[in-house]
Amino acid sequence: MMNVVNQRVPKLDAMALVTGKGVYTEDCMPPNCLVVKVLRSPYPFARIVSINCEAARRLEGIACVLTHEDVPKIRYTMAGQSYPEPSAYDRYILEELVRYVGDPVAIVAGEEERTVDKALRLIKVQYERLEPVLDFEQALDHPSVIHPEADYFNHFPVGQDPKRNLVSSHCDQRGDLQAVFAACDVVQEEIYYTKAVAQAMMETFRTYTYLDHAQRLNVVSSTQIPFHCRRQLARALGIPKNRVRVIKPRIGGGFGAKQTMCSEFFPALVTMKTGKPCRMIFTREECFTGSNSRHQMRLRVKVGATNDGIVQAIDLEVLSNAGAYAEHASTTVGLTGTKTIALYTPQAYRFQTQVVYTNTMGGGAFRGFGATQGCFAVESAINQLAERIGLDPVELRLRNIPKLGDPLPSYLDGPLSSTELEACIQRGRELIGWERKFPAVQVDAHTMRGVGMAITMQGSGIAGIDTCSACIRLNDSGFYTLLIGASDMGTGCDTILAQMAAETLHCPIERITVDGVDTDHSPYDKGSYASSTTYVTGMAVVKACTEMIGRIKLEAAKRLEVAPSQVSFDGDRICLKMKPDQGITLEQLAQQLVVGDGNWLQCTATHSSSVSPPPLMAGFAEVEVDTETGAVRVVDYVGVIDCGTVINPNLATVQAQGGIVQGIGMALYEDISYHSTGKMRNHSFMQYKIPSRLDVPDIRVAFQSSYEPSGPYGAKSIGEVVINTPAPAVAAAVANATGVRVRTLPITSEKVLMGILGQK
């Protein structure tokens, strides 16, 4: 029985947040900051012929107006990924060529917001309009080349050819695919489409910059990736990395959006030019139109099986829309297959991808990171395969899922070292009432209820790449300070890492103080993404705290004049093993260590894993459909999750519930779309629908805990896996209720009704 881990410990900052005391980036901004805004392109693809800023510069209170002539000509990427990044270096801070409606054209900084707004209106730009590429299925080898620049740069080959608008391409194949398909009794093939989806976090992008006494650039920003941010800022500005410091206050949500650096470069450049502190706060419209979103994709799935439901072959072909820039494009598309094909252990498979540029806002990271799109397509195809065979989709999955120790085809990060997926499926079937509800029941003359399901897996960090560190200090009165570089985005990682530290150090969590992220003194951490914090940073915390126990025993043993092997430590006292009444308290030791010839204790550990054990999940949806209008309402959702040891059941539950609601939003409501002019149609919450509390039922979450031997206290990740199953499960439930299979998200009432009318 553990004392702190696996306990429902309240979030460390819970009371501060609910009483309005949380310090976010905007709260850190002094009143004398220059207000920074950008003029954005009205055209999807154009070349700036001339730009006249004289009237704007003459306005009283305007500190500077910057154009492409005033910025360093250094290519960089805004993607927050470990170096060397696979994302193309395809940006300047400002450029003559604008590539989507919303691309920055000029930067204006002034003393007051209304003056800056007036200055933006006074800038006169003459554009040479170019033929845009707005349809990603027509982008490859289109006459318009979106990135013709000679200094386009990749660290290594990713199958790129920018002259063809090709960001990356890849093919992975195992086994004789055609022969295995030919031997299959049933082959199911379909095409699925997912749309761009906005992360819609509560706090918009915002950054505050200033020069300190040493003329170093200080950047206070709502970012998931402080250390990557430091590196890319230094590159883009052409200054040494040691001249940049990044500080991360509280974050009001990110969901991957803030793994891309959208607001940092503009105020940083102004501060470097003027020497003055600057602030930039994105409006909600800018978040929709000038940042990043989930990547739009087309997924062609072909699945072959025997008549008894054993999957033999999977062929997955994916086309992804990078948008105007390539942040995270080549890595996101990779997860569509690696996190889906492996669940069915086929004899043969092929997974091929292409990512293309278009003149729409660039894609980026979003919770699920490609696995969400892949799960919708593959799980939908599996559900339809089960229907064709005449087999319960629950039973089909139970016949195919990998067992403990099985290699995972297409997933190269180690064999399955922990799993309770079968128990997750069985528990979910029981909780949703599958046996009495599948496939559907009629409620009244025009109302049907149907159920559907899906399974999924994610990873726990990026094997062999993610590196995270933690530092633990013993303070003079016997409490500890835990320094981490991981960014708590509201998920509670500060709390769960403190729980692991307290468990290891045998002390109550109240004796652990968690420090915020500051690249000047926090230990290196690649940032909060890829479901890595609990698994990778958590193990660094355990290693550092374990070393601290050894150091405490060593120092106490010196004072007790015995060997370290002869003492024990219970969290409060270090005692002789043979004479427990003889010893020294931790508080006494801590005080002695900072006096005279003491030895103040601080231990740092770094962790990187060669494997990425997958968390697993089964999701079950029950929907109600009005067959006269096509309206769909989710009336019940059950998610059963294997994330290894659950570090904090409270935080894990709300993580799961939040992810499931986001998945329901992608399934039923969310749909970024563009006018023929390239302008985004839905750039506010008036046009862009996300589910409210009234749109979703009480999400029911359960855990089937396995024990992951490579994780801290047996833990795996949970942050991303929870968003993947709603789209295919809801789609299957709608199909079971109506017979209408919607293969293009979102599943709107119009699509359902047209399908029903088409049947008639």
JSON list of C-alpha atoms in Angstrom, two decimals, residues 530-717:
[
{"chain": "A", "resi": 530, "resn": "ALA", "atom": "CA", "xyz": [3.87, 13.39, -26.24]},
{"chain": "A", "resi": 531, "resn": "SER", "atom": "CA", "xyz": [2.32, 12.06, -23.03]},
{"chain": "A", "resi": 532, "resn": "SER", "atom": "CA", "xyz": [5.74, 12.05, -21.42]},
{"chain": "A", "resi": 533, "resn": "THR", "atom": "CA", "xyz": [5.58, 13.96, -18.15]},
{"chain": "A", "resi": 534, "resn": "THR", "atom": "CA", "xyz": [4.29, 11.24, -15.82]},
{"chain": "A", "resi": 535, "resn": "TYR", "atom": "CA", "xyz": [6.38, 8.52, -17.42]},
{"chain": "A", "resi": 536, "resn": "VAL", "atom": "CA", "xyz": [9.68, 10.22, -18.30]},
{"chain": "A", "resi": 537, "resn": "THR", "atom": "CA", "xyz": [9.88, 13.21, -15.94]},
{"chain": "A", "resi": 538, "resn": "GLY", "atom": "CA", "xyz": [8.32, 11.06, -13.21]},
{"chain": "A", "resi": 539, "resn": "MET", "atom": "CA", "xyz": [11.14, 8.57, -13.46]},
{"chain": "A", "resi": 540, "resn": "ALA", "atom": "CA", "xyz": [13.68, 11.40, -13.27]},
{"chain": "A", "resi": 541, "resn": "VAL", "atom": "CA", "xyz": [11.98, 12.54, -10.05]},
{"chain": "A", "resi": 542, "resn": "VAL", "atom": "CA", "xyz": [12.13, 9.03, -8.57]},
{"chain": "A", "resi": 543, "resn": "LYS", "atom": "CA", "xyz": [15.81, 8.69, -9.50]},
{"chain": "A", "resi": 544, "resn": "ALA", "atom": "CA", "xyz": [16.73, 12.07, -8.00]},
{"chain": "A", "resi": 545, "resn": "CYS", "atom": "CA", "xyz": [14.81, 11.36, -4.78]},
{"chain": "A", "resi": 546, "resn": "THR", "atom": "CA", "xyz": [16.35, 7.90, -4.48]},
{"chain": "A", "resi": 547, "resn": "GLU", "atom": "CA", "xyz": [19.80, 9.48, -4.76]},
{"chain": "A", "resi": 548, "resn": "MET", "atom": "CA", "xyz": [18.77, 12.02, -2.11]},
{"chain": "A", "resi": 549, "resn": "ILE", "atom": "CA", "xyz": [17.92, 9.23, 0.33]},
{"chain": "A", "resi": 550, "resn": "GLY", "atom": "CA", "xyz": [21.40, 7.78, -0.19]},
{"chain": "A", "resi": 551, "resn": "ARG", "atom": "CA", "xyz": [22.99, 11.18, 0.42]},
{"chain": "A", "resi": 552, "resn": "ILE", "atom": "CA", "xyz": [20.90, 11.73, 3.57]},
{"chain": "A", "resi": 553, "resn": "LYS", "atom": "CA", "xyz": [21.96, 8.34, 4.92]},
{"chain": "A", "resi": 554, "resn": "LEU", "atom": "CA", "xyz": [25.60, 9.08, 4.12]},
{"chain": "A", "resi": 555, "resn": "GLU", "atom": "CA", "xyz": [25.62, 12.43, 5.90]},
{"chain": "A", "resi": 556, "resn": "ALA", "atom": "CA", "xyz": [23.73, 11.06, 8.91]},
{"chain": "A", "resi": 557, "resn": "ALA", "atom": "CA", "xyz": [26.03, 8.04, 9.13]},
{"chain": "A", "resi": 558, "resn": "LYS", "atom": "CA", "xyz": [29.04, 10.38, 9.38]},
{"chain": "A", "resi": 559, "resn": "ARG", "atom": "CA", "xyz": [27.48, 12.10, 12.37]},
{"chain": "A", "resi": 560, "resn": "LEU", "atom": "CA", "xyz": [26.49, 8.78, 13.95]},
{"chain": "A", "resi": 561, "resn": "GLU", "atom": "CA", "xyz": [29.97, 7.44, 13.23]},
{"chain": "A", "resi": 562, "resn": "VAL", "atom": "CA", "xyz": [28.78, 4.31, 11.45]},
{"chain": "A", "resi": 563, "resn": "ALA", "atom": "CA", "xyz": [28.72, 3.02, 7.90]},
{"chain": "A", "resi": 564, "resn": "PRO", "atom": "CA", "xyz": [25.77, 4.18, 5.71]},
{"chain": "A", "resi": 565, "resn": "SER", "atom": "CA", "xyz": [24.63, 0.56, 5.41]},
{"chain": "A", "resi": 566, "resn": "GLN", "atom": "CA", "xyz": [23.98, 0.53, 9.17]},
{"chain": "A", "resi": 567, "resn": "VAL", "atom": "CA", "xyz": [21.32, 3.27, 9.13]},
{"chain": "A", "resi": 568, "resn": "SER", "atom": "CA", "xyz": [17.73, 3.41, 8.00]},
{"chain": "A", "resi": 569, "resn": "PHE", "atom": "CA", "xyz": [15.58, 6.40, 7.01]},
{"chain": "A", "resi": 570, "resn": "ASP", "atom": "CA", "xyz": [11.81, 6.56, 7.58]},
{"chain": "A", "resi": 571, "resn": "GLY", "atom": "CA", "xyz": [11.29, 10.06, 6.20]},
{"chain": "A", "resi": 572, "resn": "ASP", "atom": "CA", "xyz": [11.60, 11.79, 9.58]},
{"chain": "A", "resi": 573, "resn": "ARG", "atom": "CA", "xyz": [14.57, 10.17, 11.35]},
{"chain": "A", "resi": 574, "resn": "ILE", "atom": "CA", "xyz": [17.78, 8.44, 10.37]},
{"chain": "A", "resi": 575, "resn": "CYS", "atom": "CA", "xyz": [18.38, 5.67, 12.92]},
{"chain": "A", "resi": 576, "resn": "LEU", "atom": "CA", "xyz": [20.79, 2.86, 13.59]},
{"chain": "A", "resi": 577, "resn": "LYS", "atom": "CA", "xyz": [19.26, -0.35, 12.29]},
{"chain": "A", "resi": 578, "resn": "MET", "atom": "CA", "xyz": [20.36, -2.30, 15.34]},
{"chain": "A", "resi": 579, "resn": "LYS", "atom": "CA", "xyz": [19.55, 0.50, 17.83]},
{"chain": "A", "resi": 580, "resn": "PRO", "atom": "CA", "xyz": [16.48, 2.38, 16.55]},
{"chain": "A", "resi": 581, "resn": "ASP", "atom": "CA", "xyz": [16.47, 4.67, 19.59]},
{"chain": "A", "resi": 582, "resn": "GLN", "atom": "CA", "xyz": [19.80, 6.15, 18.46]},
{"chain": "A", "resi": 583, "resn": "GLY", "atom": "CA", "xyz": [19.61, 8.54, 15.53]},
{"chain": "A", "resi": 584, "resn": "ILE", "atom": "CA", "xyz": [19.12, 12.05, 14.24]},
{"chain": "A", "resi": 585, "resn": "THR", "atom": "CA", "xyz": [16.03, 13.79, 12.88]},
{"chain": "A", "resi": 586, "resn": "LEU", "atom": "CA", "xyz": [15.95, 14.99, 9.32]},
{"chain": "A", "resi": 587, "resn": "GLU", "atom": "CA", "xyz": [15.41, 18.55, 10.52]},
{"chain": "A", "resi": 588, "resn": "GLN", "atom": "CA", "xyz": [18.49, 18.37, 12.74]},
{"chain": "A", "resi": 589, "resn": "LEU", "atom": "CA", "xyz": [20.58, 16.95, 9.91]},
{"chain": "A", "resi": 590, "resn": "ALA", "atom": "CA", "xyz": [19.32, 19.54, 7.44]},
{"chain": "A", "resi": 591, "resn": "GLN", "atom": "CA", "xyz": [20.27, 22.36, 9.80]},
{"chain": "A", "resi": 592, "resn": "GLN", "atom": "CA", "xyz": [23.74, 20.92, 10.40]},
{"chain": "A", "resi": 593, "resn": "LEU", "atom": "CA", "xyz": [24.33, 20.60, 6.64]},
{"chain": "A", "resi": 594, "resn": "VAL", "atom": "CA", "xyz": [24.16, 24.38, 6.18]},
{"chain": "A", "resi": 595, "resn": "VAL", "atom": "CA", "xyz": [26.42, 25.31, 9.10]},
{"chain": "A", "resi": 596, "resn": "GLY", "atom": "CA", "xyz": [30.20, 25.20, 9.27]},
{"chain": "A", "resi": 597, "resn": "ASP", "atom": "CA", "xyz": [31.63, 22.37, 7.20]},
{"chain": "A", "resi": 598, "resn": "GLY", "atom": "CA", "xyz": [28.18, 21.01, 6.26]},
{"chain": "A", "resi": 599, "resn": "ASN", "atom": "CA", "xyz": [27.28, 19.69, 2.84]},
{"chain": "A", "resi": 600, "resn": "TRP", "atom": "CA", "xyz": [24.05, 21.20, 1.49]},
{"chain": "A", "resi": 601, "resn": "LEU", "atom": "CA", "xyz": [22.27, 18.46, -0.42]},
{"chain": "A", "resi": 602, "resn": "GLN", "atom": "CA", "xyz": [20.91, 18.75, -3.94]},
{"chain": "A", "resi": 603, "resn": "CYS", "atom": "CA", "xyz": [20.44, 15.81, -6.29]},
{"chain": "A", "resi": 604, "resn": "THR", "atom": "CA", "xyz": [19.71, 15.96, -10.01]},
{"chain": "A", "resi": 605, "resn": "ALA", "atom": "CA", "xyz": [18.74, 13.06, -12.24]},
{"chain": "A", "resi": 606, "resn": "THR", "atom": "CA", "xyz": [17.95, 12.72, -15.91]},
{"chain": "A", "resi": 607, "resn": "HIS", "atom": "CA", "xyz": [15.85, 10.06, -17.57]},
{"chain": "A", "resi": 608, "resn": "SER", "atom": "CA", "xyz": [15.27, 8.88, -21.12]},
{"chain": "A", "resi": 609, "resn": "SER", "atom": "CA", "xyz": [13.58, 5.63, -22.01]},
{"chain": "A", "resi": 610, "resn": "SER", "atom": "CA", "xyz": [14.44, 3.26, -24.84]},
{"chain": "A", "resi": 611, "resn": "VAL", "atom": "CA", "xyz": [10.81, 2.11, -24.88]},
{"chain": "A", "resi": 612, "resn": "SER", "atom": "CA", "xyz": [7.44, 3.86, -24.89]},
{"chain": "A", "resi": 613, "resn": "PRO", "atom": "CA", "xyz": [4.91, 1.57, -23.22]},
{"chain": "A", "resi": 614, "resn": "PRO", "atom": "CA", "xyz": [1.44, 2.28, -24.58]},
{"chain": "A", "resi": 615, "resn": "PRO", "atom": "CA", "xyz": [-1.51, 3.20, -22.39]},
{"chain": "A", "resi": 616, "resn": "LEU", "atom": "CA", "xyz": [-4.61, 1.43, -23.68]},
{"chain": "A", "resi": 617, "resn": "MET", "atom": "CA", "xyz": [-8.30, 2.28, -23.66]},
{"chain": "A", "resi": 618, "resn": "ALA", "atom": "CA", "xyz": [-11.71, 1.01, -24.67]},
{"chain": "A", "resi": 619, "resn": "GLY", "atom": "CA", "xyz": [-14.42, 3.59, -25.32]},
{"chain": "A", "resi": 620, "resn": "PHE", "atom": "CA", "xyz": [-18.18, 2.91, -25.53]},
{"chain": "A", "resi": 621, "resn": "ALA", "atom": "CA", "xyz": [-20.75, 5.46, -26.75]},
{"chain": "A", "resi": 622, "resn": "GLU", "atom": "CA", "xyz": [-24.53, 5.46, -26.59]},
{"chain": "A", "resi": 623, "resn": "VAL", "atom": "CA", "xyz": [-26.24, 8.01, -28.83]},
{"chain": "A", "resi": 624, "resn": "GLU", "atom": "CA", "xyz": [-29.81, 9.06, -29.43]},
{"chain": "A", "resi": 625, "resn": "VAL", "atom": "CA", "xyz": [-30.80, 9.99, -32.99]},
{"chain": "A", "resi": 626, "resn": "ASP", "atom": "CA", "xyz": [-33.94, 11.79, -34.11]},
{"chain": "A", "resi": 627, "resn": "THR", "atom": "CA", "xyz": [-34.67, 10.11, -37.43]},
{"chain": "A", "resi": 628, "resn": "GLU", "atom": "CA", "xyz": [-36.86, 13.03, -38.56]},
{"chain": "A", "resi": 629, "resn": "THR", "atom": "CA", "xyz": [-34.11, 15.66, -38.17]},
{"chain": "A", "resi": 630, "resn": "GLY", "atom": "CA", "xyz": [-30.90, 13.65, -38.03]},
{"chain": "A", "resi": 631, "resn": "ALA", "atom": "CA", "xyz": [-29.98, 15.28, -34.71]},
{"chain": "A", "resi": 632, "resn": "VAL", "atom": "CA", "xyz": [-27.48, 13.24, -32.69]},
{"chain": "A", "resi": 633, "resn": "ARG", "atom": "CA", "xyz": [-27.04, 13.43, -28.93]},
{"chain": "A", "resi": 634, "resn": "VAL", "atom": "CA", "xyz": [-24.56, 11.44, -26.84]},
{"chain": "A", "resi": 635, "resn": "VAL", "atom": "CA", "xyz": [-26.52, 10.10, -23.87]},
{"chain": "A", "resi": 636, "resn": "ASP", "atom": "CA", "xyz": [-23.80, 7.96, -22.28]},
{"chain": "A", "resi": 637, "resn": "TYR", "atom": "CA", "xyz": [-20.07, 7.46, -22.66]},
{"chain": "A", "resi": 638, "resn": "VAL", "atom": "CA", "xyz": [-17.88, 4.97, -20.85]},
{"chain": "A", "resi": 639, "resn": "GLY", "atom": "CA", "xyz": [-14.10, 5.04, -21.01]},
{"chain": "A", "resi": 640, "resn": "VAL", "atom": "CA", "xyz": [-12.03, 2.29, -19.39]},
{"chain": "A", "resi": 641, "resn": "ILE", "atom": "CA", "xyz": [-8.31, 2.97, -19.31]},
{"chain": "A", "resi": 642, "resn": "ASP", "atom": "CA", "xyz": [-5.11, 1.08, -18.63]},
{"chain": "A", "resi": 643, "resn": "CYS", "atom": "CA", "xyz": [-2.51, 3.74, -17.78]},
{"chain": "A", "resi": 644, "resn": "GLY", "atom": "CA", "xyz": [-0.48, 1.48, -15.52]},
{"chain": "A", "resi": 645, "resn": "THR", "atom": "CA", "xyz": [-0.52, 2.61, -11.91]},
{"chain": "A", "resi": 646, "resn": "VAL", "atom": "CA", "xyz": [-2.84, 5.58, -11.51]},
{"chain": "A", "resi": 647, "resn": "ILE", "atom": "CA", "xyz": [-0.76, 8.19, -9.68]},
{"chain": "A", "resi": 648, "resn": "ASN", "atom": "CA", "xyz": [-3.71, 10.40, -8.72]},
{"chain": "A", "resi": 649, "resn": "PRO", "atom": "CA", "xyz": [-7.20, 9.02, -9.40]},
{"chain": "A", "resi": 650, "resn": "ASN", "atom": "CA", "xyz": [-8.83, 12.45, -9.13]},
{"chain": "A", "resi": 651, "resn": "LEU", "atom": "CA", "xyz": [-6.57, 14.08, -11.71]},
{"chain": "A", "resi": 652, "resn": "ALA", "atom": "CA", "xyz": [-6.59, 11.01, -13.96]},
{"chain": "A", "resi": 653, "resn": "THR", "atom": "CA", "xyz": [-10.40, 11.02, -13.96]},
{"chain": "A", "resi": 654, "resn": "VAL", "atom": "CA", "xyz": [-10.76, 14.66, -14.96]},
{"chain": "A", "resi": 655, "resn": "GLN", "atom": "CA", "xyz": [-8.02, 14.20, -17.58]},
{"chain": "A", "resi": 656, "resn": "ALA", "atom": "CA", "xyz": [-10.00, 11.34, -19.07]},
{"chain": "A", "resi": 657, "resn": "GLN", "atom": "CA", "xyz": [-13.33, 13.16, -18.92]},
{"chain": "A", "resi": 658, "resn": "GLY", "atom": "CA", "xyz": [-11.87, 16.26, -20.56]},
{"chain": "A", "resi": 659, "resn": "GLY", "atom": "CA", "xyz": [-10.25, 14.28, -23.36]},
{"chain": "A", "resi": 660, "resn": "ILE", "atom": "CA", "xyz": [-13.45, 12.35, -24.05]},
{"chain": "A", "resi": 661, "resn": "VAL", "atom": "CA", "xyz": [-15.44, 15.58, -24.28]},
{"chain": "A", "resi": 662, "resn": "GLN", "atom": "CA", "xyz": [-12.89, 16.96, -26.75]},
{"chain": "A", "resi": 663, "resn": "GLY", "atom": "CA", "xyz": [-13.23, 13.77, -28.78]},
{"chain": "A", "resi": 664, "resn": "ILE", "atom": "CA", "xyz": [-17.03, 14.13, -28.80]},
{"chain": "A", "resi": 665, "resn": "GLY", "atom": "CA", "xyz": [-16.57, 17.70, -30.05]},
{"chain": "A", "resi": 666, "resn": "MET", "atom": "CA", "xyz": [-14.43, 16.46, -32.93]},
{"chain": "A", "resi": 667, "resn": "ALA", "atom": "CA", "xyz": [-17.00, 13.75, -33.69]},
{"chain": "A", "resi": 668, "resn": "LEU", "atom": "CA", "xyz": [-20.14, 15.90, -33.74]},
{"chain": "A", "resi": 669, "resn": "TYR", "atom": "CA", "xyz": [-19.46, 19.64, -33.82]},
{"chain": "A", "resi": 670, "resn": "GLU", "atom": "CA", "xyz": [-16.04, 21.01, -34.70]},
{"chain": "A", "resi": 671, "resn": "ASP", "atom": "CA", "xyz": [-15.32, 21.93, -38.31]},
{"chain": "A", "resi": 672, "resn": "ILE", "atom": "CA", "xyz": [-12.80, 24.54, -39.45]},
{"chain": "A", "resi": 673, "resn": "SER", "atom": "CA", "xyz": [-13.73, 25.50, -43.01]},
{"chain": "A", "resi": 674, "resn": "TYR", "atom": "CA", "xyz": [-12.67, 28.12, -45.54]},
{"chain": "A", "resi": 675, "resn": "HIS", "atom": "CA", "xyz": [-14.33, 30.42, -48.06]},
{"chain": "A", "resi": 676, "resn": "SER", "atom": "CA", "xyz": [-13.22, 30.14, -51.68]},
{"chain": "A", "resi": 677, "resn": "THR", "atom": "CA", "xyz": [-11.15, 33.28, -50.95]},
{"chain": "A", "resi": 678, "resn": "GLY", "atom": "CA", "xyz": [-9.07, 31.33, -48.42]},
{"chain": "A", "resi": 679, "resn": "LYS", "atom": "CA", "xyz": [-10.56, 33.13, -45.42]},
{"chain": "A", "resi": 680, "resn": "MET", "atom": "CA", "xyz": [-11.58, 30.99, -42.44]},
{"chain": "A", "resi": 681, "resn": "ARG", "atom": "CA", "xyz": [-15.35, 30.91, -41.97]},
{"chain": "A", "resi": 682, "resn": "ASN", "atom": "CA", "xyz": [-15.54, 30.08, -38.28]},
{"chain": "A", "resi": 683, "resn": "HIS", "atom": "CA", "xyz": [-13.11, 32.26, -36.38]},
{"chain": "A", "resi": 684, "resn": "SER", "atom": "CA", "xyz": [-14.98, 32.75, -33.11]},
{"chain": "A", "resi": 685, "resn": "PHE", "atom": "CA", "xyz": [-17.02, 30.69, -30.67]},
{"chain": "A", "resi": 686, "resn": "MET", "atom": "CA", "xyz": [-20.12, 32.16, -32.32]},
{"chain": "A", "resi": 687, "resn": "GLN", "atom": "CA", "xyz": [-19.33, 30.17, -35.47]},
{"chain": "A", "resi": 688, "resn": "TYR", "atom": "CA", "xyz": [-17.09, 27.42, -34.10]},
{"chain": "A", "resi": 689, "resn": "LYS", "atom": "CA", "xyz": [-19.03, 25.02, -31.92]},
{"chain": "A", "resi": 690, "resn": "ILE", "atom": "CA", "xyz": [-17.41, 23.12, -29.07]},
{"chain": "A", "resi": 691, "resn": "PRO", "atom": "CA", "xyz": [-19.48, 20.98, -26.71]},
{"chain": "A", "resi": 692, "resn": "SER", "atom": "CA", "xyz": [-20.79, 22.74, -23.65]},
{"chain": "A", "resi": 693, "resn": "ARG", "atom": "CA", "xyz": [-21.80, 21.05, -20.41]},
{"chain": "A", "resi": 694, "resn": "LEU", "atom": "CA", "xyz": [-25.34, 20.81, -21.81]},
{"chain": "A", "resi": 695, "resn": "ASP", "atom": "CA", "xyz": [-24.14, 18.83, -24.85]},
{"chain": "A", "resi": 696, "resn": "VAL", "atom": "CA", "xyz": [-22.54, 15.91, -23.06]},
{"chain": "A", "resi": 697, "resn": "PRO", "atom": "CA", "xyz": [-23.70, 13.39, -20.48]},
{"chain": "A", "resi": 698, "resn": "ASP", "atom": "CA", "xyz": [-21.86, 12.55, -17.28]},
{"chain": "A", "resi": 699, "resn": "ILE", "atom": "CA", "xyz": [-18.75, 10.89, -18.68]},
{"chain": "A", "resi": 700, "resn": "ARG", "atom": "CA", "xyz": [-18.10, 7.64, -16.84]},
{"chain": "A", "resi": 701, "resn": "VAL", "atom": "CA", "xyz": [-14.45, 6.69, -16.39]},
{"chain": "A", "resi": 702, "resn": "ALA", "atom": "CA", "xyz": [-12.95, 3.54, -14.92]},
{"chain": "A", "resi": 703, "resn": "PHE", "atom": "CA", "xyz": [-9.37, 2.29, -14.63]},
{"chain": "A", "resi": 704, "resn": "GLN", "atom": "CA", "xyz": [-7.96, -1.21, -15.12]},
{"chain": "A", "resi": 705, "resn": "SER", "atom": "CA", "xyz": [-4.50, -0.78, -13.70]},
{"chain": "A", "resi": 706, "resn": "SER", "atom": "CA", "xyz": [-1.61, -2.78, -15.02]},
{"chain": "A", "resi": 707, "resn": "TYR", "atom": "CA", "xyz": [1.94, -2.41, -13.72]},
{"chain": "A", "resi": 708, "resn": "GLU", "atom": "CA", "xyz": [4.47, -1.00, -16.16]},
{"chain": "A", "resi": 709, "resn": "PRO", "atom": "CA", "xyz": [7.94, -2.16, -15.05]},
{"chain": "A", "resi": 710, "resn": "SER", "atom": "CA", "xyz": [9.76, 0.67, -16.82]},
{"chain": "A", "resi": 711, "resn": "GLY", "atom": "CA", "xyz": [7.57, 3.44, -15.37]},
{"chain": "A", "resi": 712, "resn": "PRO", "atom": "CA", "xyz": [7.65, 5.29, -12.06]},
{"chain": "A", "resi": 713, "resn": "TYR", "atom": "CA", "xyz": [5.68, 3.19, -9.57]},
{"chain": "A", "resi": 714, "resn": "GLY", "atom": "CA", "xyz": [4.34, 1.24, -12.54]},
{"chain": "A", "resi": 715, "resn": "ALA", "atom": "CA", "xyz": [2.79, 4.26, -14.29]},
{"chain": "A", "resi": 716, "resn": "LYS", "atom": "CA", "xyz": [2.22, 4.92, -17.98]},
{"chain": "A", "resi": 717, "resn": "SER", "atom": "CA", "xyz": [0.77, 8.03, -19.60]}
]
